[in-house]
Amino acid sequence: MSRKFQVKTVPSSWIEHNGRRLDCGPYVSGAIEAKEVLSRLAFKKDKLQDLTKGGINGLVNPGRITRIWVDDPAHGYPFLSSTDILQADLSNISHIAKSVARQNSQLLIKDRWTLITRSGTVGRMAYSRSDMNGMACTEDVLRVIPCEEKVEPGYIYAYLCSKFGVPLVISGTYGSIITHLEPHHIADLPVPRLGEVEDQAHELIQRAADAQVESGKLRNQAGAMVNEICGFPQKLASGARIFAYSSANSNDVLRRLDATFHNPIAQQAEALTKAANGISLSSAGVLGYESNRMKQVFVEEGYGTPFITSGGIFSKTITPERYLRNQLLGEDETWRINEYDTLVARSGQVGGIIGRGVWTDSRLDGFAASPHILRLRPTSEEFPPGYVYAFLSLTDVGYQLLARTAAGSSIPFLPLDAVLEIKIPTTPSLQQRHEIDELVKRSGELRKQSQELEKEAVALVERTIEEGGR
């Protein structure tokens, strides 16, 4: 439910059916409207807890845990936060100690579950993919474990994240918005049984999940190719900034005196690119763009340009966060995201999203970029865009070179001129660079396909319910 001023007209029968409540919240949120539509359905309806494994025990809140972090993956499990479950790339998440998971077996998740954020922004959902199987997940996420003998897991997900499911999930017993989601809040949530539509929705959701997994494999393959050809290790350091000491030539400190720029990990990364015959990104024909800081005036859809922030670019589902007033945008289009750009988060804390890159598939083409996003745009056929992205964002060498450029103490940022001085290897042959480029482009297409399939599944469920409720 949006917090902006809203007006909604409701039938008097809704008020009669809901204890003559006159506060606007339950009606505007959509929860009561969803209940009214579902009540008119000719379809059979089951309670959610009757479709989960073990009844209400299939709605899992694992409880609070003590977080013990480890650097070595051999001693931990990848740990998904309530934000991570919505991300496309899970390769950079933290690891929690295996001893924590042994104390609470409900911490680990399996694929084909529905994951729902239960605090903060309640009701954001994800379908657990095969690459999430066996990972640990925060207690701030509720697990919905379907009984696959009774219902297809993809259908449960498609229904819960539909315009009928979401309002019911986030509403309390009487329609008020809840701040913490517990199993009993959604145990009796009605689930319409839609026959063959359930199988169709499940197939679409499963295909969407498989496309995301395949996309990740192609990205990993592209990064591994760069590492192998250039002789780069898979990992240089456990963290972006670790306690260390080093020495630097006096000529190297004329422009940057901060110690983190000259840390030994960064020096090692620089030496590796030098050995791989690296030349600067600018010399390789890569152009860099940064949006000017301006007064941001947002308007309704249809009256402005889609706008996205540095956090939004990492999401599995790309949607405009807001719409920026067109009159504020310059004619030179330095604000514009183009397909095949490499987007780099330029602000934040080192070790977080700063320095992390995202490949621009066609979903982001034409968006306006936040000032906290750098756009790198290759212009030379000798350095195709997918190769530039793979080096900077899919290898630890590229990431360390980006992270070292961070300047500032409170909120570090990446200066564009320093980023364009990063050297990109020329050791891979032109044919190899184009092979890497093709892997990245195929990965981007699969991400787009995944979002379209998931959207199609949800639309199918919503359309079937609407047509059955008339």
Tab-separated table of C-alpha atoms in Angstrom:
chain	number	residue	atom	x	y	z
A	1	MET	CA	0.000	0.000	0.000
A	2	SER	CA	1.443	3.364	-1.015
A	3	ARG	CA	1.682	6.138	1.559
A	4	LYS	CA	0.637	8.826	-0.917
A	5	PHE	CA	-2.845	10.342	-0.750
A	6	GLN	CA	-5.376	7.864	-2.099
A	7	VAL	CA	-9.092	7.757	-2.746
A	8	LYS	CA	-11.010	4.491	-3.075
A	9	THR	CA	-14.717	3.802	-3.463
A	10	VAL	CA	-15.927	0.517	-1.944
A	11	PRO	CA	-19.338	-1.190	-1.918
A	12	SER	CA	-21.272	-0.963	1.333
A	13	SER	CA	-21.342	-4.779	1.415
A	14	TRP	CA	-17.598	-4.786	2.088
A	15	ILE	CA	-18.197	-2.729	5.202
A	16	GLU	CA	-20.997	-5.059	6.291
A	17	HIS	CA	-18.832	-8.148	5.788
A	18	ASN	CA	-15.952	-6.699	7.823
A	19	GLY	CA	-17.559	-5.680	11.091
A	20	ARG	CA	-18.551	-2.222	9.820
A	21	ARG	CA	-14.974	-1.053	9.990
A	22	LEU	CA	-14.619	2.524	8.789
A	23	ASP	CA	-10.823	2.947	8.911
A	24	CYS	CA	-9.447	3.128	5.387
A	25	GLY	CA	-6.351	0.900	5.785
A	26	PRO	CA	-7.892	-2.547	5.170
A	27	TYR	CA	-9.833	-1.322	2.137
A	28	VAL	CA	-7.004	0.577	0.460
A	29	SER	CA	-4.431	-2.197	1.058
A	30	GLY	CA	-6.375	-4.570	-1.181
A	31	ALA	CA	-6.775	-7.304	1.437
A	32	ILE	CA	-10.555	-6.985	1.758
A	33	GLU	CA	-11.001	-6.666	-1.989
A	34	ALA	CA	-9.000	-9.882	-2.467
A	35	LYS	CA	-11.173	-11.687	0.116
A	36	GLU	CA	-14.337	-10.513	-1.630
A	37	VAL	CA	-13.163	-11.728	-5.023
A	38	LEU	CA	-12.047	-15.087	-3.633
A	39	SER	CA	-15.339	-15.562	-1.788
A	40	ARG	CA	-17.217	-15.410	-5.110
A	41	LEU	CA	-15.062	-18.054	-6.780
A	42	ALA	CA	-16.687	-21.302	-7.826
A	43	PHE	CA	-13.309	-22.971	-7.395
A	44	LYS	CA	-12.594	-25.041	-4.316
A	45	LYS	CA	-10.408	-23.217	-1.799
A	46	ASP	CA	-7.956	-24.803	0.650
A	47	LYS	CA	-6.221	-23.242	3.611
A	48	LEU	CA	-2.537	-22.659	3.030
A	49	GLN	CA	-1.575	-24.836	6.011
A	50	ASP	CA	-3.476	-27.748	4.415
A	51	LEU	CA	-1.128	-27.546	1.413
A	52	THR	CA	2.166	-27.304	3.283
A	53	LYS	CA	4.341	-30.134	4.493
A	54	GLY	CA	3.248	-31.096	7.998
A	55	GLY	CA	0.452	-28.546	8.131
A	56	ILE	CA	1.363	-25.368	9.978
A	57	ASN	CA	4.817	-26.896	10.589
A	58	GLY	CA	5.413	-26.295	6.883
A	59	LEU	CA	5.303	-22.553	7.575
A	60	VAL	CA	8.686	-22.043	9.180
A	61	ASN	CA	10.070	-19.200	11.242
A	62	PRO	CA	13.439	-20.632	12.346
A	63	GLY	CA	13.812	-18.272	15.291
A	64	ARG	CA	16.644	-15.985	16.297
A	65	ILE	CA	20.225	-17.108	15.834
A	66	THR	CA	23.664	-15.939	16.867
A	67	ARG	CA	25.576	-14.906	13.772
A	68	ILE	CA	29.144	-16.192	13.558
A	69	TRP	CA	30.753	-15.250	10.239
A	70	VAL	CA	33.561	-17.150	8.543
A	71	ASP	CA	35.807	-16.239	5.620
A	72	ASP	CA	36.519	-19.761	4.425
A	73	PRO	CA	33.523	-21.333	2.605
A	74	ALA	CA	34.751	-24.749	3.760
A	75	HIS	CA	33.722	-23.818	7.313
A	76	GLY	CA	30.400	-22.144	6.560
A	77	TYR	CA	27.210	-21.969	4.565
A	78	PRO	CA	26.299	-19.126	2.189
A	79	PHE	CA	23.906	-16.967	4.208
A	80	LEU	CA	20.980	-15.298	2.472
A	81	SER	CA	19.659	-12.085	3.974
A	82	SER	CA	16.146	-10.793	3.316
A	83	THR	CA	17.683	-8.691	0.531
A	84	ASP	CA	19.793	-11.499	-0.930
A	85	ILE	CA	16.782	-13.697	-1.699
A	86	LEU	CA	15.692	-11.064	-4.235
A	87	GLN	CA	19.081	-10.769	-5.948
A	88	ALA	CA	20.065	-12.321	-9.280
A	89	ASP	CA	23.696	-12.997	-8.332
A	90	LEU	CA	24.450	-14.970	-5.168
A	91	SER	CA	28.199	-15.311	-5.692
A	92	ASN	CA	29.260	-12.569	-3.257
A	93	ILE	CA	27.156	-13.308	-0.182
A	94	SER	CA	28.635	-13.847	3.282
A	95	HIS	CA	29.087	-17.234	4.979
A	96	ILE	CA	27.798	-18.218	8.403
A	97	ALA	CA	29.557	-20.838	10.499
A	98	LYS	CA	28.363	-24.420	10.088
A	99	SER	CA	28.163	-24.716	13.874
A	100	VAL	CA	25.295	-22.174	13.853
A	101	ALA	CA	23.356	-24.223	11.312
A	102	ARG	CA	23.932	-27.405	13.317
A	103	GLN	CA	22.245	-25.740	16.301
A	104	ASN	CA	19.204	-24.833	14.210
A	105	SER	CA	18.398	-27.225	11.363
A	106	GLN	CA	15.592	-24.952	10.151
A	107	LEU	CA	18.166	-22.404	9.059
A	108	LEU	CA	18.953	-24.286	5.833
A	109	ILE	CA	16.574	-24.017	2.896
A	110	LYS	CA	15.783	-26.205	-0.113
A	111	ASP	CA	14.760	-25.410	-3.642
A	112	ARG	CA	11.094	-25.121	-4.694
A	113	TRP	CA	10.150	-23.365	-1.449
A	114	THR	CA	8.508	-19.936	-1.306
A	115	LEU	CA	10.464	-17.415	0.768
A	116	ILE	CA	8.655	-14.408	2.269
A	117	THR	CA	10.275	-11.499	4.117
A	118	ARG	CA	8.665	-11.334	7.538
A	119	SER	CA	10.068	-8.083	8.966
A	120	GLY	CA	11.055	-4.694	7.646
A	121	THR	CA	9.320	-4.614	4.285
A	122	VAL	CA	6.938	-7.506	4.882
A	123	GLY	CA	5.718	-9.642	2.001
A	124	ARG	CA	8.548	-9.556	-0.549
A	125	MET	CA	8.816	-13.017	-2.053
A	126	ALA	CA	11.225	-15.294	-3.878
A	127	TYR	CA	11.037	-18.805	-5.284
A	128	SER	CA	13.928	-20.861	-3.999
A	129	ARG	CA	16.028	-21.920	-6.998
A	130	SER	CA	18.311	-24.926	-7.254
A	131	ASP	CA	21.375	-22.711	-6.675
A	132	MET	CA	19.893	-21.776	-3.271
A	133	ASN	CA	19.467	-25.396	-2.202
A	134	GLY	CA	21.391	-26.063	1.017
A	135	MET	CA	22.100	-22.400	1.760
A	136	ALA	CA	21.379	-20.836	5.124
A	137	CYS	CA	18.743	-18.112	5.254
A	138	THR	CA	18.033	-15.403	7.783
A	139	GLU	CA	15.330	-15.742	10.408
A	140	ASP	CA	13.790	-12.607	8.881
A	141	VAL	CA	12.476	-14.791	6.044
A	142	LEU	CA	9.488	-17.122	6.448
A	143	ARG	CA	9.683	-20.466	4.647
A	144	VAL	CA	6.596	-21.888	2.931
A	145	ILE	CA	7.303	-25.587	2.316
A	146	PRO	CA	4.733	-27.038	-0.095
A	147	CYS	CA	3.459	-30.591	0.156
A	148	GLU	CA	4.146	-31.583	-3.436
A	149	GLU	CA	1.689	-34.483	-3.246
A	150	LYS	CA	-1.085	-31.904	-2.840
A	151	VAL	CA	0.030	-28.834	-4.784
A	152	GLU	CA	2.674	-27.703	-7.263
A	153	PRO	CA	5.245	-25.474	-5.526
A	154	GLY	CA	5.451	-23.046	-8.439
A	155	TYR	CA	1.705	-22.430	-8.229
A	156	ILE	CA	1.866	-21.643	-4.517
A	157	TYR	CA	4.552	-19.041	-5.248
A	158	ALA	CA	2.711	-17.543	-8.242
A	159	TYR	CA	-0.499	-17.227	-6.223
A	160	LEU	CA	1.110	-15.778	-3.094
A	161	CYS	CA	2.933	-13.060	-5.037
A	162	SER	CA	-0.127	-12.182	-7.114
A	163	LYS	CA	-2.318	-9.142	-6.484
A	164	PHE	CA	-4.634	-11.454	-4.532
A	165	GLY	CA	-1.979	-13.210	-2.468
A	166	VAL	CA	0.232	-10.290	-1.418
A	167	PRO	CA	-2.501	-8.222	0.319
A	168	LEU	CA	-3.647	-11.311	2.236
A	169	VAL	CA	-0.082	-12.114	3.290
A	170	ILE	CA	0.652	-8.656	4.661
A	171	SER	CA	-2.720	-8.113	6.325
A	172	GLY	CA	-3.526	-9.158	9.872
A	173	THR	CA	-6.639	-10.954	11.036
A	174	TYR	CA	-8.811	-7.869	10.585
A	175	GLY	CA	-6.956	-6.372	7.630
A	176	SER	CA	-4.519	-4.123	9.487
A	177	ILE	CA	-0.937	-4.057	8.230
A	178	ILE	CA	1.388	-6.210	10.333
A	179	THR	CA	5.033	-5.421	11.069
A	180	HIS	CA	6.206	-8.996	11.678
A	181	LEU	CA	4.881	-11.984	9.761
A	182	GLU	CA	4.377	-15.178	11.740
A	183	PRO	CA	3.172	-18.613	10.507
A	184	HIS	CA	-0.240	-18.251	12.169
A	185	HIS	CA	-0.864	-15.014	10.267
A	186	ILE	CA	-1.054	-16.863	6.943
A	187	ALA	CA	-1.949	-20.416	8.042
A	188	ASP	CA	-5.625	-19.980	7.107
A	189	LEU	CA	-4.978	-17.933	3.977
A	190	PRO	CA	-7.364	-19.217	1.260
A	191	VAL	CA	-5.736	-20.818	-1.791
A	192	PRO	CA	-8.074	-21.341	-4.773
A	193	ARG	CA	-7.602	-24.628	-6.603
A	194	LEU	CA	-7.395	-23.842	-10.307
A	195	GLY	CA	-6.943	-27.291	-11.850
A	196	GLU	CA	-4.725	-27.353	-14.943
A	197	VAL	CA	-3.798	-23.711	-14.421
A	198	GLU	CA	-1.806	-24.771	-11.359
A	199	ASP	CA	0.356	-27.062	-13.499
A	200	GLN	CA	0.846	-24.363	-16.128
A	201	ALA	CA	1.811	-21.753	-13.536
A	202	HIS	CA	4.247	-24.167	-11.883
A	203	GLU	CA	5.915	-24.970	-15.186
A	204	LEU	CA	6.408	-21.270	-15.963
A	205	ILE	CA	7.825	-20.532	-12.503
A	206	GLN	CA	10.155	-23.530	-12.650
A	207	ARG	CA	11.384	-22.512	-16.111
A	208	ALA	CA	11.995	-19.004	-14.770
A	209	ALA	CA	14.039	-20.383	-11.863
A	210	ASP	CA	16.028	-22.684	-14.166
A	211	ALA	CA	16.779	-19.774	-16.510
A	212	GLN	CA	18.202	-17.777	-13.586
A	213	VAL	CA	20.399	-20.696	-12.574
A	214	GLU	CA	21.641	-21.203	-16.148
A	215	SER	CA	22.334	-17.472	-16.396
A	216	GLY	CA	24.537	-17.696	-13.313
A	217	LYS	CA	26.428	-20.660	-14.738
A	218	LEU	CA	27.181	-18.729	-17.936
A	219	ARG	CA	28.456	-15.746	-15.936
A	220	ASN	CA	30.675	-18.030	-13.866
A	221	GLN	CA	31.969	-19.634	-17.069
A	222	ALA	CA	32.812	-16.231	-18.533
A	223	GLY	CA	34.715	-15.189	-15.413
A	224	ALA	CA	36.541	-18.516	-15.248
A	225	MET	CA	37.659	-18.093	-18.873
A	226	VAL	CA	39.207	-14.708	-18.105
A	227	ASN	CA	40.958	-16.121	-15.042
A	228	GLU	CA	42.298	-19.155	-16.885
A	229	ILE	CA	43.532	-17.312	-19.979
A	230	CYS	CA	45.165	-14.521	-17.964
A	231	GLY	CA	46.524	-16.731	-15.184
A	232	PHE	CA	44.471	-15.013	-12.478
A	233	PRO	CA	43.618	-16.816	-9.219
A	234	GLN	CA	39.935	-17.231	-8.490
A	235	LYS	CA	40.264	-15.286	-5.242
A	236	LEU	CA	42.892	-12.808	-4.103
A	237	ALA	CA	41.585	-11.986	-0.644
A	238	SER	CA	38.784	-12.838	1.747
A	239	GLY	CA	37.748	-9.205	2.014
A	240	ALA	CA	38.081	-5.955	0.128
A	241	ARG	CA	40.011	-4.337	2.963
A	242	ILE	CA	42.087	-6.355	5.406
A	243	PHE	CA	44.750	-5.311	7.896
A	244	ALA	CA	48.006	-5.344	5.981
A	245	TYR	CA	51.084	-3.313	5.204
A	246	SER	CA	53.076	-2.714	2.040
A	247	SER	CA	55.495	-0.350	0.400
A	248	ALA	CA	54.968	1.739	-2.721
A	249	ASN	CA	57.215	3.572	-5.126
A	250	SER	CA	57.278	7.329	-4.508
A	251	ASN	CA	56.055	7.927	-8.066
A	252	ASP	CA	52.935	5.891	-7.315
A	253	VAL	CA	51.889	8.060	-4.372
A	254	LEU	CA	51.959	11.367	-6.206
A	255	ARG	CA	48.231	11.125	-7.052
A	256	ARG	CA	46.928	8.772	-4.349
A	257	LEU	CA	48.356	8.809	-0.852
A	258	ASP	CA	45.643	6.761	0.887
A	259	ALA	CA	46.975	3.461	2.162
A	260	THR	CA	44.060	1.358	0.916
A	261	PHE	CA	44.883	2.270	-2.690
A	262	HIS	CA	48.342	0.752	-2.204
A	263	ASN	CA	47.326	-2.279	-0.143
A	264	PRO	CA	49.144	-5.523	-1.076
A	265	ILE	CA	46.043	-7.150	-2.554
A	266	ALA	CA	45.526	-4.192	-4.885
A	267	GLN	CA	49.215	-4.245	-5.802
A	268	GLN	CA	48.970	-7.947	-6.576
A	269	ALA	CA	45.934	-7.344	-8.799
A	270	GLU	CA	47.774	-4.557	-10.591
A	271	ALA	CA	50.814	-6.789	-11.153
A	272	LEU	CA	48.615	-9.544	-12.565
A	273	THR	CA	47.007	-7.224	-15.112
A	274	LYS	CA	50.418	-5.872	-16.061
A	275	ALA	CA	51.615	-9.443	-16.683
A	276	ALA	CA	48.505	-9.950	-18.838
A	277	ASN	CA	49.563	-6.976	-21.011
A	278	GLY	CA	46.895	-4.693	-19.638
A	279	ILE	CA	46.036	-1.312	-21.094
A	280	SER	CA	43.806	1.316	-19.492
A	281	LEU	CA	40.078	1.149	-20.045
A	282	SER	CA	40.161	4.569	-21.672
A	283	SER	CA	42.869	3.395	-24.094
A	284	ALA	CA	40.691	0.374	-24.865
A	285	GLY	CA	37.915	2.683	-26.017
A	286	VAL	CA	35.741	2.429	-22.909
A	287	LEU	CA	33.743	5.573	-22.183
A	288	GLY	CA	32.518	6.425	-18.709
A	289	TYR	CA	29.380	8.277	-17.690
A	290	GLU	CA	28.107	9.591	-14.380
A	291	SER	CA	24.773	11.316	-13.827
A	292	ASN	CA	24.956	14.908	-12.653
A	293	ARG	CA	23.578	15.565	-9.220
A	294	MET	CA	20.303	17.391	-9.697
A	295	LYS	CA	17.023	18.068	-8.021
A	296	GLN	CA	15.055	14.867	-8.460
A	297	VAL	CA	11.367	15.438	-9.171
A	298	PHE	CA	9.374	12.255	-9.618
A	299	VAL	CA	6.122	11.956	-11.539
A	300	GLU	CA	3.545	9.318	-12.406
A	301	GLU	CA	4.208	6.588	-14.944
A	302	GLY	CA	3.744	7.900	-18.476
A	303	TYR	CA	5.028	11.366	-17.589
A	304	GLY	CA	8.655	10.595	-16.929
A	305	THR	CA	11.684	8.380	-17.516
A	306	PRO	CA	12.133	5.116	-15.556
A	307	PHE	CA	14.640	5.669	-12.730
A	308	ILE	CA	16.734	3.115	-10.860
A	309	THR	CA	19.150	3.299	-7.936
A	310	SER	CA	22.440	1.519	-7.318
A	311	GLY	CA	20.634	-0.996	-5.105
A	312	GLY	CA	17.925	-1.713	-7.656
A	313	ILE	CA	20.283	-2.794	-10.431
A	314	PHE	CA	21.210	-5.965	-8.526
A	315	SER	CA	17.638	-7.194	-8.230
A	316	LYS	CA	16.461	-10.341	-9.980
A	317	THR	CA	13.395	-8.436	-11.139
A	318	ILE	CA	14.110	-5.149	-12.883
A	319	THR	CA	11.300	-2.615	-12.520
A	320	PRO	CA	11.312	1.196	-12.465
A	321	GLU	CA	11.544	2.356	-8.873
A	322	ARG	CA	10.156	5.769	-9.816
A	323	TYR	CA	9.819	8.028	-12.840
A	324	LEU	CA	12.040	11.079	-13.198
A	325	ARG	CA	10.565	14.212	-14.711
A	326	ASN	CA	11.754	14.438	-18.331
A	327	GLN	CA	12.419	18.195	-18.218
A	328	LEU	CA	15.187	17.636	-15.663
A	329	LEU	CA	17.196	15.363	-17.957
A	330	GLY	CA	19.920	16.808	-20.145
A	331	GLU	CA	19.826	16.510	-23.909
A	332	ASP	CA	23.296	14.933	-23.931
A	333	GLU	CA	21.782	11.815	-22.334
A	334	THR	CA	24.671	11.297	-19.906
A	335	TRP	CA	21.974	10.056	-17.541
A	336	ARG	CA	20.878	7.248	-19.862
A	337	ILE	CA	21.585	3.534	-19.414
A	338	ASN	CA	22.229	1.704	-22.690
A	339	GLU	CA	21.972	-2.011	-23.335
A	340	TYR	CA	25.387	-3.718	-22.945
A	341	ASP	CA	26.688	-1.074	-20.502
A	342	THR	CA	28.537	-2.242	-17.412
A	343	LEU	CA	26.938	-0.586	-14.386
A	344	VAL	CA	29.107	-0.137	-11.301
A	345	ALA	CA	27.824	0.883	-7.868
A	346	ARG	CA	30.030	3.849	-7.055
A	347	SER	CA	29.026	4.698	-3.463
A	348	GLY	CA	28.774	2.842	-0.177
A	349	GLN	CA	31.029	0.947	2.180
A	350	VAL	CA	33.909	-1.062	0.736
A	351	GLY	CA	33.015	-4.705	1.054
A	352	GLY	CA	29.370	-3.927	0.286
A	353	ILE	CA	27.949	-3.139	-3.140
A	354	ILE	CA	30.502	-0.455	-3.994
A	355	GLY	CA	32.636	-1.646	-6.899
A	356	ARG	CA	30.203	-4.432	-7.785
A	357	GLY	CA	29.124	-4.515	-11.408
A	358	VAL	CA	25.941	-5.426	-13.268
A	359	TRP	CA	25.482	-6.329	-16.929
A	360	THR	CA	22.844	-4.264	-18.703
A	361	ASP	CA	20.431	-6.424	-20.640
A	362	SER	CA	17.553	-4.914	-22.602
A	363	ARG	CA	15.351	-4.548	-19.505
A	364	LEU	CA	17.425	-1.555	-18.347
A	365	ASP	CA	17.848	0.093	-21.734
A	366	GLY	CA	16.618	3.701	-21.547
A	367	PHE	CA	16.477	3.930	-17.746
A	368	ALA	CA	17.799	7.001	-15.971
A	369	ALA	CA	20.672	6.107	-13.659
A	370	SER	CA	21.093	7.338	-10.122
A	371	PRO	CA	24.195	9.511	-9.530
A	372	HIS	CA	25.475	6.552	-7.485
A	373	ILE	CA	25.881	4.409	-10.634
A	374	LEU	CA	28.830	4.580	-13.021
A	375	ARG	CA	28.186	3.483	-16.613
A	376	LEU	CA	31.058	2.022	-18.604
A	377	ARG	CA	30.390	1.811	-22.351
A	378	PRO	CA	32.869	0.016	-24.666
A	379	THR	CA	33.171	1.451	-28.175
A	380	SER	CA	35.895	-0.729	-29.707
A	381	GLU	CA	35.250	-4.088	-31.374
A	382	GLU	CA	38.580	-5.262	-29.953
A	383	PHE	CA	37.122	-4.967	-26.444
A	384	PRO	CA	33.508	-6.150	-26.715
A	385	PRO	CA	31.186	-5.139	-23.857
A	386	GLY	CA	30.737	-8.619	-22.434
A	387	TYR	CA	34.501	-9.041	-22.099
A	388	VAL	CA	34.847	-5.696	-20.294
A	389	TYR	CA	32.070	-6.685	-17.908
A	390	ALA	CA	33.508	-10.159	-17.320
A	391	PHE	CA	36.933	-8.797	-16.380
A	392	LEU	CA	35.665	-6.038	-14.076
A	393	SER	CA	32.750	-7.844	-12.443
A	394	LEU	CA	33.322	-11.594	-12.729
A	395	THR	CA	36.959	-11.807	-11.633
A	396	ASP	CA	38.336	-10.940	-8.214
A	397	VAL	CA	41.218	-9.127	-9.896
A	398	GLY	CA	38.811	-6.737	-11.593
A	399	TYR	CA	36.801	-6.214	-8.422
A	400	GLN	CA	39.894	-5.488	-6.319
A	401	LEU	CA	41.076	-2.919	-8.864
A	402	LEU	CA	37.677	-1.208	-8.726
A	403	ALA	CA	37.458	-1.337	-4.927
A	404	ARG	CA	40.933	0.155	-4.459
A	405	THR	CA	39.893	3.349	-6.258
A	406	ALA	CA	37.348	4.175	-3.524
A	407	ALA	CA	38.019	7.612	-2.048
A	408	GLY	CA	36.494	9.361	0.933
A	409	SER	CA	36.184	8.430	4.593
A	410	SER	CA	32.522	8.493	5.641
A	411	ILE	CA	30.839	7.288	2.436
A	412	PRO	CA	33.519	6.254	-0.083
A	413	PHE	CA	32.876	6.717	-3.782
A	414	LEU	CA	34.610	5.651	-7.002
A	415	PRO	CA	36.079	8.556	-9.016
A	416	LEU	CA	35.333	8.001	-12.708
A	417	ASP	CA	38.773	9.095	-13.904
A	418	ALA	CA	40.449	6.580	-11.573
A	419	VAL	CA	38.163	3.797	-12.802
A	420	LEU	CA	39.022	4.521	-16.436
A	421	GLU	CA	42.737	4.163	-15.585
A	422	ILE	CA	42.223	0.515	-14.572
A	423	LYS	CA	44.096	-1.771	-16.945
A	424	ILE	CA	42.224	-4.477	-18.844
A	425	PRO	CA	44.177	-7.547	-20.095
A	426	THR	CA	44.949	-7.887	-23.790
A	427	THR	CA	46.261	-11.464	-23.404
A	428	PRO	CA	42.993	-13.107	-24.509
A	429	SER	CA	42.834	-13.281	-28.288
A	430	LEU	CA	40.135	-11.364	-30.117
A	431	GLN	CA	38.273	-14.628	-30.698
A	432	GLN	CA	38.423	-15.498	-26.997
A	433	ARG	CA	37.161	-12.032	-26.039
A	434	HIS	CA	34.169	-12.460	-28.337
A	435	GLU	CA	33.484	-15.926	-26.911
A	436	ILE	CA	33.396	-14.389	-23.428
A	437	ASP	CA	31.207	-11.578	-24.745
A	438	GLU	CA	28.736	-14.095	-26.158
A	439	LEU	CA	28.519	-15.970	-22.830
A	440	VAL	CA	27.682	-12.752	-21.004
A	441	LYS	CA	25.064	-11.723	-23.568
A	442	ARG	CA	23.384	-15.126	-23.387
A	443	SER	CA	23.369	-14.818	-19.602
A	444	GLY	CA	21.615	-11.462	-19.853
A	445	GLU	CA	18.990	-12.832	-22.202
A	446	LEU	CA	18.240	-15.654	-19.766
A	447	ARG	CA	17.768	-13.164	-16.924
A	448	LYS	CA	15.282	-11.244	-19.031
A	449	GLN	CA	13.530	-14.481	-20.026
A	450	SER	CA	13.283	-15.522	-16.375
A	451	GLN	CA	11.519	-12.312	-15.405
A	452	GLU	CA	9.107	-12.592	-18.349
A	453	LEU	CA	8.213	-16.213	-17.473
A	454	GLU	CA	7.555	-15.350	-13.834
A	455	LYS	CA	5.421	-12.381	-14.851
A	456	GLU	CA	3.477	-14.619	-17.248
A	457	ALA	CA	2.789	-17.160	-14.486
A	458	VAL	CA	1.475	-14.551	-12.062
A	459	ALA	CA	-0.674	-12.972	-14.787
A	460	LEU	CA	-2.117	-16.380	-15.637
A	461	VAL	CA	-3.161	-16.989	-12.026
A	462	GLU	CA	-4.602	-13.482	-11.636
A	463	ARG	CA	-6.558	-13.717	-14.894
A	464	THR	CA	-7.999	-17.110	-13.965
A	465	ILE	CA	-9.137	-15.850	-10.552
A	466	GLU	CA	-10.650	-12.685	-12.016
A	467	GLU	CA	-12.560	-14.594	-14.660
A	468	GLY	CA	-13.791	-17.109	-12.080
A	469	GLY	CA	-14.890	-14.414	-9.670
A	470	ARG	CA	-17.337	-12.719	-12.071
